[in-house]
PDB file of N, CA and C in Angstrom:
ATOM      1  N   MET T   1       0.897  -0.667  -0.173  1.00  0.00           N
ATOM      2  CA  MET T   1       0.072  -0.234   0.021  1.00  0.00           C
ATOM      3  C   MET T   1       1.131   1.611  -0.277  1.00  0.00           C
ATOM      4  N   ARG T   2       0.399   2.323  -1.059  1.00  0.00           N
ATOM      5  CA  ARG T   2       1.126   3.600  -1.205  1.00  0.00           C
ATOM      6  C   ARG T   2       0.611   4.538  -0.304  1.00  0.00           C
ATOM      7  N   VAL T   3       0.989   5.553   0.681  1.00  0.00           N
ATOM      8  CA  VAL T   3       0.520   6.184   1.739  1.00  0.00           C
ATOM      9  C   VAL T   3       1.281   7.929   1.419  1.00  0.00           C
ATOM     10  N   LEU T   4       0.666   8.631   1.088  1.00  0.00           N
ATOM     11  CA  LEU T   4       0.854   9.760   1.264  1.00  0.00           C
ATOM     12  C   LEU T   4       0.567  10.141   2.538  1.00  0.00           C
ATOM     13  N   LEU T   5       1.443  10.796   3.279  1.00  0.00           N
ATOM     14  CA  LEU T   5       1.872  11.378   4.642  1.00  0.00           C
ATOM     15  C   LEU T   5       2.038  12.945   4.708  1.00  0.00           C
ATOM     16  N   ALA T   6       1.170  13.603   4.941  1.00  0.00           N
ATOM     17  CA  ALA T   6       1.476  14.984   4.945  1.00  0.00           C
ATOM     18  C   ALA T   6       0.980  15.600   6.510  1.00  0.00           C
ATOM     19  N   GLU T   7       2.045  16.128   7.159  1.00  0.00           N
ATOM     20  CA  GLU T   7       2.019  16.516   8.442  1.00  0.00           C
ATOM     21  C   GLU T   7       3.361  17.204   8.644  1.00  0.00           C
ATOM     22  N   ASP T   8       2.983  18.534   8.874  1.00  0.00           N
ATOM     23  CA  ASP T   8       4.143  19.389   9.339  1.00  0.00           C
ATOM     24  C   ASP T   8       5.290  19.425  10.404  1.00  0.00           C
ATOM     25  N   ASP T   9       4.970  18.775  11.460  1.00  0.00           N
ATOM     26  CA  ASP T   9       5.560  18.571  12.683  1.00  0.00           C
ATOM     27  C   ASP T   9       6.094  17.566  12.232  1.00  0.00           C
ATOM     28  N   GLN T  10       7.543  17.561  11.989  1.00  0.00           N
ATOM     29  CA  GLN T  10       8.660  16.577  11.647  1.00  0.00           C
ATOM     30  C   GLN T  10       8.824  15.433  12.503  1.00  0.00           C
ATOM     31  N   ALA T  11       8.853  15.626  13.883  1.00  0.00           N
ATOM     32  CA  ALA T  11       9.051  14.658  14.990  1.00  0.00           C
ATOM     33  C   ALA T  11       7.386  13.173  14.484  1.00  0.00           C
ATOM     34  N   LEU T  12       6.453  14.335  14.536  1.00  0.00           N
ATOM     35  CA  LEU T  12       5.194  13.256  14.268  1.00  0.00           C
ATOM     36  C   LEU T  12       5.345  12.808  13.029  1.00  0.00           C
ATOM     37  N   ARG T  13       5.594  13.126  12.274  1.00  0.00           N
ATOM     38  CA  ARG T  13       5.725  12.773  10.640  1.00  0.00           C
ATOM     39  C   ARG T  13       6.380  11.348  10.526  1.00  0.00           C
ATOM     40  N   SER T  14       8.040  11.596  11.128  1.00  0.00           N
ATOM     41  CA  SER T  14       8.572  10.591  11.286  1.00  0.00           C
ATOM     42  C   SER T  14       8.279   9.392  12.287  1.00  0.00           C
ATOM     43  N   LEU T  15       7.771   9.531  13.394  1.00  0.00           N
ATOM     44  CA  LEU T  15       6.832   8.584  13.730  1.00  0.00           C
ATOM     45  C   LEU T  15       5.977   7.875  13.390  1.00  0.00           C
ATOM     46  N   LEU T  16       4.879   9.057  12.531  1.00  0.00           N
ATOM     47  CA  LEU T  16       4.255   8.050  11.754  1.00  0.00           C
ATOM     48  C   LEU T  16       4.631   7.452  10.654  1.00  0.00           C
ATOM     49  N   ALA T  17       5.513   7.530   9.815  1.00  0.00           N
ATOM     50  CA  ALA T  17       5.898   7.381   8.591  1.00  0.00           C
ATOM     51  C   ALA T  17       7.040   5.777   8.988  1.00  0.00           C
ATOM     52  N   GLU T  18       7.586   5.964  10.257  1.00  0.00           N
ATOM     53  CA  GLU T  18       7.619   4.654  11.143  1.00  0.00           C
ATOM     54  C   GLU T  18       7.079   3.462  11.025  1.00  0.00           C
ATOM     55  N   MET T  19       5.727   4.113  11.554  1.00  0.00           N
ATOM     56  CA  MET T  19       4.826   3.084  12.309  1.00  0.00           C
ATOM     57  C   MET T  19       4.152   2.297  10.770  1.00  0.00           C
ATOM     58  N   LEU T  20       3.884   3.311   9.772  1.00  0.00           N
ATOM     59  CA  LEU T  20       2.902   2.921   8.876  1.00  0.00           C
ATOM     60  C   LEU T  20       4.306   2.181   7.636  1.00  0.00           C
ATOM     61  N   ALA T  21       5.619   2.251   7.678  1.00  0.00           N
ATOM     62  CA  ALA T  21       6.538   1.338   6.995  1.00  0.00           C
ATOM     63  C   ALA T  21       6.904   0.266   7.819  1.00  0.00           C
ATOM     64  N   GLY T  22       6.568  -0.163   8.949  1.00  0.00           N
ATOM     65  CA  GLY T  22       6.137  -1.141   9.772  1.00  0.00           C
ATOM     66  C   GLY T  22       5.393  -1.958   9.763  1.00  0.00           C
ATOM     67  N   ALA T  23       4.405  -1.249   8.875  1.00  0.00           N
ATOM     68  CA  ALA T  23       3.373  -2.215   8.420  1.00  0.00           C
ATOM     69  C   ALA T  23       3.177  -2.441   7.191  1.00  0.00           C
ATOM     70  N   ASP T  24       4.407  -2.828   6.715  1.00  0.00           N
ATOM     71  CA  ASP T  24       4.555  -2.848   5.188  1.00  0.00           C
ATOM     72  C   ASP T  24       3.864  -1.776   4.006  1.00  0.00           C
ATOM     73  N   CYS T  25       3.578  -0.789   4.720  1.00  0.00           N
ATOM     74  CA  CYS T  25       3.239   0.515   3.524  1.00  0.00           C
ATOM     75  C   CYS T  25       4.567   1.275   3.255  1.00  0.00           C
ATOM     76  N   GLU T  26       4.582   1.600   1.717  1.00  0.00           N
ATOM     77  CA  GLU T  26       5.410   2.158   1.250  1.00  0.00           C
ATOM     78  C   GLU T  26       4.586   4.093   1.546  1.00  0.00           C
ATOM     79  N   VAL T  27       5.835   4.797   2.624  1.00  0.00           N
ATOM     80  CA  VAL T  27       5.250   6.153   2.999  1.00  0.00           C
ATOM     81  C   VAL T  27       6.231   6.860   1.985  1.00  0.00           C
ATOM     82  N   VAL T  28       5.745   8.222   1.394  1.00  0.00           N
ATOM     83  CA  VAL T  28       6.221   9.068   0.673  1.00  0.00           C
ATOM     84  C   VAL T  28       5.367  10.659   1.675  1.00  0.00           C
ATOM     85  N   GLU T  29       6.569  11.245   2.321  1.00  0.00           N
ATOM     86  CA  GLU T  29       6.036  12.432   2.857  1.00  0.00           C
ATOM     87  C   GLU T  29       5.925  13.618   2.366  1.00  0.00           C
ATOM     88  N   ALA T  30       5.618  14.431   2.899  1.00  0.00           N
ATOM     89  CA  ALA T  30       5.380  16.143   2.532  1.00  0.00           C
ATOM     90  C   ALA T  30       5.255  16.726   4.098  1.00  0.00           C
ATOM     91  N   GLY T  31       6.019  17.369   4.283  1.00  0.00           N
ATOM     92  CA  GLY T  31       5.441  18.885   4.898  1.00  0.00           C
ATOM     93  C   GLY T  31       4.732  19.769   5.106  1.00  0.00           C
ATOM     94  N   SER T  32       4.043  19.934   4.226  1.00  0.00           N
ATOM     95  CA  SER T  32       2.991  20.969   4.090  1.00  0.00           C
ATOM     96  C   SER T  32       1.953  20.478   3.214  1.00  0.00           C
ATOM     97  N   GLY T  33       0.915  21.088   3.156  1.00  0.00           N
ATOM     98  CA  GLY T  33      -0.269  20.760   2.129  1.00  0.00           C
ATOM     99  C   GLY T  33       0.068  21.149   0.723  1.00  0.00           C
ATOM    100  N   ASP T  34       0.631  22.165   0.526  1.00  0.00           N
ATOM    101  CA  ASP T  34       0.885  22.505  -0.660  1.00  0.00           C
ATOM    102  C   ASP T  34       2.208  21.496  -1.273  1.00  0.00           C
ATOM    103  N   ALA T  35       3.418  20.887  -0.567  1.00  0.00           N
ATOM    104  CA  ALA T  35       4.020  20.025  -1.158  1.00  0.00           C
ATOM    105  C   ALA T  35       3.518  18.881  -1.491  1.00  0.00           C
ATOM    106  N   ALA T  36       2.278  18.517  -0.429  1.00  0.00           N
ATOM    107  CA  ALA T  36       1.773  17.190  -0.759  1.00  0.00           C
ATOM    108  C   ALA T  36       0.808  17.498  -2.087  1.00  0.00           C
ATOM    109  N   ALA T  37       0.291  18.508  -1.994  1.00  0.00           N
ATOM    110  CA  ALA T  37      -0.664  18.685  -3.515  1.00  0.00           C
ATOM    111  C   ALA T  37       0.287  18.481  -5.348  1.00  0.00           C
ATOM    112  N   LEU T  38       1.728  19.144  -4.681  1.00  0.00           N
ATOM    113  CA  LEU T  38       2.663  18.714  -5.794  1.00  0.00           C
ATOM    114  C   LEU T  38       2.648  16.927  -6.201  1.00  0.00           C
ATOM    115  N   LEU T  39       2.680  16.294  -4.990  1.00  0.00           N
ATOM    116  CA  LEU T  39       2.933  14.878  -5.247  1.00  0.00           C
ATOM    117  C   LEU T  39       1.400  14.488  -5.680  1.00  0.00           C
ATOM    118  N   VAL T  40       0.616  14.688  -5.076  1.00  0.00           N
ATOM    119  CA  VAL T  40      -1.276  14.733  -5.293  1.00  0.00           C
ATOM    120  C   VAL T  40      -1.311  14.498  -7.042  1.00  0.00           C
ATOM    121  N   ASP T  41      -0.741  16.274  -7.796  1.00  0.00           N
ATOM    122  CA  ASP T  41      -0.723  16.375  -9.133  1.00  0.00           C
ATOM    123  C   ASP T  41      -0.162  15.771 -10.150  1.00  0.00           C
ATOM    124  N   GLY T  42       1.084  15.083  -9.327  1.00  0.00           N
ATOM    125  CA  GLY T  42       2.503  14.400 -10.132  1.00  0.00           C
ATOM    126  C   GLY T  42       1.983  13.131 -10.378  1.00  0.00           C
ATOM    127  N   PRO T  43       2.855  12.339 -11.330  1.00  0.00           N
ATOM    128  CA  PRO T  43       2.452  11.135 -11.836  1.00  0.00           C
ATOM    129  C   PRO T  43       2.366   9.801 -10.923  1.00  0.00           C
ATOM    130  N   ASP T  44       2.588  10.214  -9.620  1.00  0.00           N
ATOM    131  CA  ASP T  44       2.929   8.410  -9.012  1.00  0.00           C
ATOM    132  C   ASP T  44       1.476   8.809  -8.369  1.00  0.00           C
ATOM    133  N   GLU T  45       1.155   7.613  -7.911  1.00  0.00           N
ATOM    134  CA  GLU T  45      -0.379   6.735  -7.543  1.00  0.00           C
ATOM    135  C   GLU T  45      -0.138   6.617  -5.846  1.00  0.00           C
ATOM    136  N   PHE T  46      -1.544   6.884  -5.255  1.00  0.00           N
ATOM    137  CA  PHE T  46      -1.298   6.919  -3.610  1.00  0.00           C
ATOM    138  C   PHE T  46      -2.734   5.878  -3.590  1.00  0.00           C
ATOM    139  N   ASP T  47      -2.220   5.378  -2.576  1.00  0.00           N
ATOM    140  CA  ASP T  47      -3.770   4.150  -2.211  1.00  0.00           C
ATOM    141  C   ASP T  47      -4.807   5.070  -1.097  1.00  0.00           C
ATOM    142  N   VAL T  48      -3.703   5.749  -0.235  1.00  0.00           N
ATOM    143  CA  VAL T  48      -4.627   6.546   0.773  1.00  0.00           C
ATOM    144  C   VAL T  48      -3.549   7.509   1.432  1.00  0.00           C
ATOM    145  N   LEU T  49      -4.110   8.597   1.841  1.00  0.00           N
ATOM    146  CA  LEU T  49      -3.974   9.999   2.232  1.00  0.00           C
ATOM    147  C   LEU T  49      -3.629  10.378   3.555  1.00  0.00           C
ATOM    148  N   VAL T  50      -2.976  10.436   4.145  1.00  0.00           N
ATOM    149  CA  VAL T  50      -3.141  10.671   5.777  1.00  0.00           C
ATOM    150  C   VAL T  50      -2.659  12.195   5.885  1.00  0.00           C
ATOM    151  N   THR T  51      -3.320  12.898   6.491  1.00  0.00           N
ATOM    152  CA  THR T  51      -2.946  14.324   6.520  1.00  0.00           C
ATOM    153  C   THR T  51      -3.405  15.104   7.537  1.00  0.00           C
ATOM    154  N   ASP T  52      -2.920  16.134   8.265  1.00  0.00           N
ATOM    155  CA  ASP T  52      -2.911  16.781   9.125  1.00  0.00           C
ATOM    156  C   ASP T  52      -4.124  17.987   8.938  1.00  0.00           C
ATOM    157  N   ILE T  53      -4.796  18.442   9.558  1.00  0.00           N
ATOM    158  CA  ILE T  53      -5.821  19.501   8.861  1.00  0.00           C
ATOM    159  C   ILE T  53      -4.757  20.731   9.182  1.00  0.00           C
ATOM    160  N   HIS T  54      -4.236  20.997  10.026  1.00  0.00           N
ATOM    161  CA  HIS T  54      -3.836  22.415   9.881  1.00  0.00           C
ATOM    162  C   HIS T  54      -2.200  22.282   9.992  1.00  0.00           C
ATOM    163  N   MET T  55      -1.416  23.270   8.361  1.00  0.00           N
ATOM    164  CA  MET T  55      -0.409  22.997   8.159  1.00  0.00           C
ATOM    165  C   MET T  55       0.178  24.408   7.350  1.00  0.00           C
ATOM    166  N   PRO T  56       1.004  25.047   7.410  1.00  0.00           N
ATOM    167  CA  PRO T  56       1.795  26.163   6.752  1.00  0.00           C
ATOM    168  C   PRO T  56       1.623  25.994   5.008  1.00  0.00           C
ATOM    169  N   GLY T  57       1.294  26.844   4.634  1.00  0.00           N
ATOM    170  CA  GLY T  57       1.055  27.446   3.393  1.00  0.00           C
ATOM    171  C   GLY T  57      -0.462  27.583   3.235  1.00  0.00           C
ATOM    172  N   ARG T  58      -0.511  27.539   1.409  1.00  0.00           N
ATOM    173  CA  ARG T  58      -1.946  27.841   0.693  1.00  0.00           C
ATOM    174  C   ARG T  58      -2.925  27.085   1.077  1.00  0.00           C
ATOM    175  N   LEU T  59      -2.697  25.385   1.149  1.00  0.00           N
ATOM    176  CA  LEU T  59      -3.360  24.735   1.235  1.00  0.00           C
ATOM    177  C   LEU T  59      -3.479  23.914   2.514  1.00  0.00           C
ATOM    178  N   ASP T  60      -5.038  23.975   3.204  1.00  0.00           N
ATOM    179  CA  ASP T  60      -4.417  22.953   4.478  1.00  0.00           C
ATOM    180  C   ASP T  60      -4.717  21.356   4.089  1.00  0.00           C
ATOM    181  N   GLY T  61      -5.008  20.848   5.125  1.00  0.00           N
ATOM    182  CA  GLY T  61      -5.321  19.415   5.098  1.00  0.00           C
ATOM    183  C   GLY T  61      -7.075  19.086   4.164  1.00  0.00           C
ATOM    184  N   LEU T  62      -7.803  19.788   4.610  1.00  0.00           N
ATOM    185  CA  LEU T  62      -9.297  20.090   3.666  1.00  0.00           C
ATOM    186  C   LEU T  62      -8.965  20.213   2.835  1.00  0.00           C
ATOM    187  N   GLY T  63      -8.062  21.178   2.186  1.00  0.00           N
ATOM    188  CA  GLY T  63      -8.026  21.473   0.717  1.00  0.00           C
ATOM    189  C   GLY T  63      -7.362  20.193  -0.065  1.00  0.00           C
ATOM    190  N   LEU T  64      -6.453  19.785   0.258  1.00  0.00           N
ATOM    191  CA  LEU T  64      -5.577  18.762   0.030  1.00  0.00           C
ATOM    192  C   LEU T  64      -6.279  17.607   0.015  1.00  0.00           C
ATOM    193  N   GLY T  65      -6.900  17.209   0.906  1.00  0.00           N
ATOM    194  CA  GLY T  65      -8.385  15.874   1.021  1.00  0.00           C
ATOM    195  C   GLY T  65      -9.152  15.775  -0.737  1.00  0.00           C
ATOM    196  N   ARG T  66      -9.974  17.399  -0.649  1.00  0.00           N
ATOM    197  CA  ARG T  66     -10.424  17.759  -1.844  1.00  0.00           C
ATOM    198  C   ARG T  66      -9.660  17.780  -3.220  1.00  0.00           C
ATOM    199  N   ARG T  67      -8.455  17.711  -3.029  1.00  0.00           N
ATOM    200  CA  ARG T  67      -7.708  17.316  -4.158  1.00  0.00           C
ATOM    201  C   ARG T  67      -7.459  15.987  -4.736  1.00  0.00           C
ATOM    202  N   PHE T  68      -6.893  15.286  -3.582  1.00  0.00           N
ATOM    203  CA  PHE T  68      -6.658  14.202  -3.515  1.00  0.00           C
ATOM    204  C   PHE T  68      -7.823  12.943  -4.334  1.00  0.00           C
ATOM    205  N   ARG T  69      -9.154  13.733  -3.476  1.00  0.00           N
ATOM    206  CA  ARG T  69     -10.497  12.848  -3.659  1.00  0.00           C
ATOM    207  C   ARG T  69     -10.673  12.861  -4.863  1.00  0.00           C
ATOM    208  N   ALA T  70     -10.679  14.256  -5.809  1.00  0.00           N
ATOM    209  CA  ALA T  70     -10.725  14.692  -7.044  1.00  0.00           C
ATOM    210  C   ALA T  70     -10.143  13.796  -8.112  1.00  0.00           C
ATOM    211  N   ARG T  71      -8.749  13.140  -7.590  1.00  0.00           N
ATOM    212  CA  ARG T  71      -8.181  11.975  -8.571  1.00  0.00           C
ATOM    213  C   ARG T  71      -8.080  10.893  -7.921  1.00  0.00           C
ATOM    214  N   HIS T  72      -8.376  10.272  -6.624  1.00  0.00           N
ATOM    215  CA  HIS T  72      -8.472   9.239  -6.587  1.00  0.00           C
ATOM    216  C   HIS T  72      -9.448   9.149  -5.677  1.00  0.00           C
ATOM    217  N   ALA T  73     -11.119   9.173  -5.980  1.00  0.00           N
ATOM    218  CA  ALA T  73     -12.199   9.313  -6.040  1.00  0.00           C
ATOM    219  C   ALA T  73     -12.757   7.975  -4.914  1.00  0.00           C
ATOM    220  N   ARG T  74     -11.968   6.903  -5.237  1.00  0.00           N
ATOM    221  CA  ARG T  74     -12.239   5.383  -3.967  1.00  0.00           C
ATOM    222  C   ARG T  74     -11.351   5.078  -3.016  1.00  0.00           C
ATOM    223  N   HIS T  75     -10.455   6.196  -3.189  1.00  0.00           N
ATOM    224  CA  HIS T  75      -9.149   5.960  -2.505  1.00  0.00           C
ATOM    225  C   HIS T  75      -9.272   6.551  -0.716  1.00  0.00           C
ATOM    226  N   PRO T  76      -8.907   5.831   0.582  1.00  0.00           N
ATOM    227  CA  PRO T  76      -9.771   6.659   1.692  1.00  0.00           C
ATOM    228  C   PRO T  76      -8.549   7.658   2.343  1.00  0.00           C
ATOM    229  N   ILE T  77      -9.132   8.593   3.085  1.00  0.00           N
ATOM    230  CA  ILE T  77      -8.486   9.668   3.743  1.00  0.00           C
ATOM    231  C   ILE T  77      -8.472   9.605   5.346  1.00  0.00           C
ATOM    232  N   LEU T  78      -7.422   9.699   5.675  1.00  0.00           N
ATOM    233  CA  LEU T  78      -7.452  10.200   7.012  1.00  0.00           C
ATOM    234  C   LEU T  78      -6.689  11.569   7.475  1.00  0.00           C
ATOM    235  N   TYR T  79      -7.891  12.170   8.197  1.00  0.00           N
ATOM    236  CA  TYR T  79      -7.659  13.372   8.615  1.00  0.00           C
ATOM    237  C   TYR T  79      -7.340  13.412   9.983  1.00  0.00           C
ATOM    238  N   MET T  80      -6.052  14.122  10.091  1.00  0.00           N
ATOM    239  CA  MET T  80      -5.624  14.275  12.008  1.00  0.00           C
ATOM    240  C   MET T  80      -5.821  15.577  12.132  1.00  0.00           C
ATOM    241  N   THR T  81      -6.497  16.144  13.531  1.00  0.00           N
ATOM    242  CA  THR T  81      -5.906  17.206  14.428  1.00  0.00           C
ATOM    243  C   THR T  81      -5.851  16.863  15.483  1.00  0.00           C
ATOM    244  N   GLY T  82      -5.176  18.096  16.381  1.00  0.00           N
ATOM    245  CA  GLY T  82      -5.661  18.416  17.432  1.00  0.00           C
ATOM    246  C   GLY T  82      -6.164  19.423  17.645  1.00  0.00           C
ATOM    247  N   ARG T  83      -6.828  20.146  16.732  1.00  0.00           N
ATOM    248  CA  ARG T  83      -7.900  20.740  17.203  1.00  0.00           C
ATOM    249  C   ARG T  83      -9.577  20.325  16.703  1.00  0.00           C
ATOM    250  N   PRO T  84     -10.079  19.690  17.674  1.00  0.00           N
ATOM    251  CA  PRO T  84     -11.440  19.364  17.057  1.00  0.00           C
ATOM    252  C   PRO T  84     -12.130  19.944  16.548  1.00  0.00           C
ATOM    253  N   GLU T  85     -12.150  21.771  17.163  1.00  0.00           N
ATOM    254  CA  GLU T  85     -13.273  22.702  16.618  1.00  0.00           C
ATOM    255  C   GLU T  85     -13.005  22.921  14.980  1.00  0.00           C
ATOM    256  N   ALA T  86     -11.719  22.489  14.419  1.00  0.00           N
ATOM    257  CA  ALA T  86     -11.382  22.414  13.043  1.00  0.00           C
ATOM    258  C   ALA T  86     -12.138  21.789  12.163  1.00  0.00           C
ATOM    259  N   MET T  87     -13.007  20.652  12.553  1.00  0.00           N
ATOM    260  CA  MET T  87     -14.087  19.665  11.997  1.00  0.00           C
ATOM    261  C   MET T  87     -15.315  20.546  12.166  1.00  0.00           C
ATOM    262  N   ARG T  88     -15.620  21.520  12.910  1.00  0.00           N
ATOM    263  CA  ARG T  88     -17.109  21.480  12.859  1.00  0.00           C
ATOM    264  C   ARG T  88     -17.455  21.906  11.621  1.00  0.00           C
ATOM    265  N   GLY T  89     -18.600  21.080  11.778  1.00  0.00           N
ATOM    266  CA  GLY T  89     -19.185  21.466   9.826  1.00  0.00           C
ATOM    267  C   GLY T  89     -18.984  21.079   8.556  1.00  0.00           C
ATOM    268  N   VAL T  90     -17.759  19.992   8.938  1.00  0.00           N
ATOM    269  CA  VAL T  90     -17.431  19.384   8.075  1.00  0.00           C
ATOM    270  C   VAL T  90     -17.659  18.318   8.157  1.00  0.00           C
ATOM    271  N   ARG T  91     -18.424  17.486   6.878  1.00  0.00           N
ATOM    272  CA  ARG T  91     -19.238  16.373   6.752  1.00  0.00           C
ATOM    273  C   ARG T  91     -17.822  15.416   6.160  1.00  0.00           C
ATOM    274  N   LEU T  92     -18.043  14.139   6.505  1.00  0.00           N
ATOM    275  CA  LEU T  92     -16.906  13.094   6.323  1.00  0.00           C
ATOM    276  C   LEU T  92     -17.850  12.147   5.189  1.00  0.00           C
ATOM    277  N   ARG T  93     -16.900  11.437   4.642  1.00  0.00           N
ATOM    278  CA  ARG T  93     -17.754  10.138   3.587  1.00  0.00           C
ATOM    279  C   ARG T  93     -17.236   9.260   4.505  1.00  0.00           C
ATOM    280  N   ALA T  94     -18.486   8.652   5.218  1.00  0.00           N
ATOM    281  CA  ALA T  94     -17.874   7.462   6.300  1.00  0.00           C
ATOM    282  C   ALA T  94     -17.414   6.121   5.291  1.00  0.00           C
ATOM    283  N   ASP T  95     -17.833   6.233   4.426  1.00  0.00           N
ATOM    284  CA  ASP T  95     -17.224   4.949   3.666  1.00  0.00           C
ATOM    285  C   ASP T  95     -15.674   5.400   3.425  1.00  0.00           C
ATOM    286  N   ARG T  96     -15.335   6.217   3.295  1.00  0.00           N
ATOM    287  CA  ARG T  96     -14.172   6.709   2.670  1.00  0.00           C
ATOM    288  C   ARG T  96     -13.232   7.733   3.630  1.00  0.00           C
ATOM    289  N   GLU T  97     -13.687   8.123   4.549  1.00  0.00           N
ATOM    290  CA  GLU T  97     -12.673   9.518   5.253  1.00  0.00           C
ATOM    291  C   GLU T  97     -13.369   8.554   6.533  1.00  0.00           C
ATOM    292  N   ALA T  98     -11.935   8.952   7.347  1.00  0.00           N
ATOM    293  CA  ALA T  98     -12.195   9.089   8.846  1.00  0.00           C
ATOM    294  C   ALA T  98     -11.233  10.596   9.763  1.00  0.00           C
ATOM    295  N   LEU T  99     -11.476  10.637  10.643  1.00  0.00           N
ATOM    296  CA  LEU T  99     -10.623  11.416  11.861  1.00  0.00           C
ATOM    297  C   LEU T  99     -10.129  10.778  12.648  1.00  0.00           C
ATOM    298  N   LEU T 100      -8.762  11.494  13.061  1.00  0.00           N
ATOM    299  CA  LEU T 100      -8.094  10.974  14.004  1.00  0.00           C
ATOM    300  C   LEU T 100      -7.709  12.459  14.892  1.00  0.00           C
ATOM    301  N   PHE T 101      -7.898  11.885  16.095  1.00  0.00           N
ATOM    302  CA  PHE T 101      -7.629  13.405  17.123  1.00  0.00           C
ATOM    303  C   PHE T 101      -6.609  13.201  17.671  1.00  0.00           C
ATOM    304  N   LYS T 102      -5.520  13.798  17.676  1.00  0.00           N
ATOM    305  CA  LYS T 102      -4.011  13.789  18.021  1.00  0.00           C
ATOM    306  C   LYS T 102      -4.086  14.079  19.335  1.00  0.00           C
TER     307      LYS T 102
END
């Protein structure tokens, strides 16, 4: 399984990447939504997106999720946040999207 991991906190990103690699996932890391968007728009294919909601740059995790969903309509997305209020009013697709509170 090929995972695109977008997380701006380097220590947390490294830990998550190590855990995913330990579960036999191939992990491609990005430190911002903007950097991850370049990967989504590129030639590489991903099976799942794991993204923080709040990241520096123009594109946050929700925007990245929409961009990923446009290209990979059936693939799952795992959103992460330490701020539950960020998801107020956001509807997740229960069959393909989940939320993890940090």
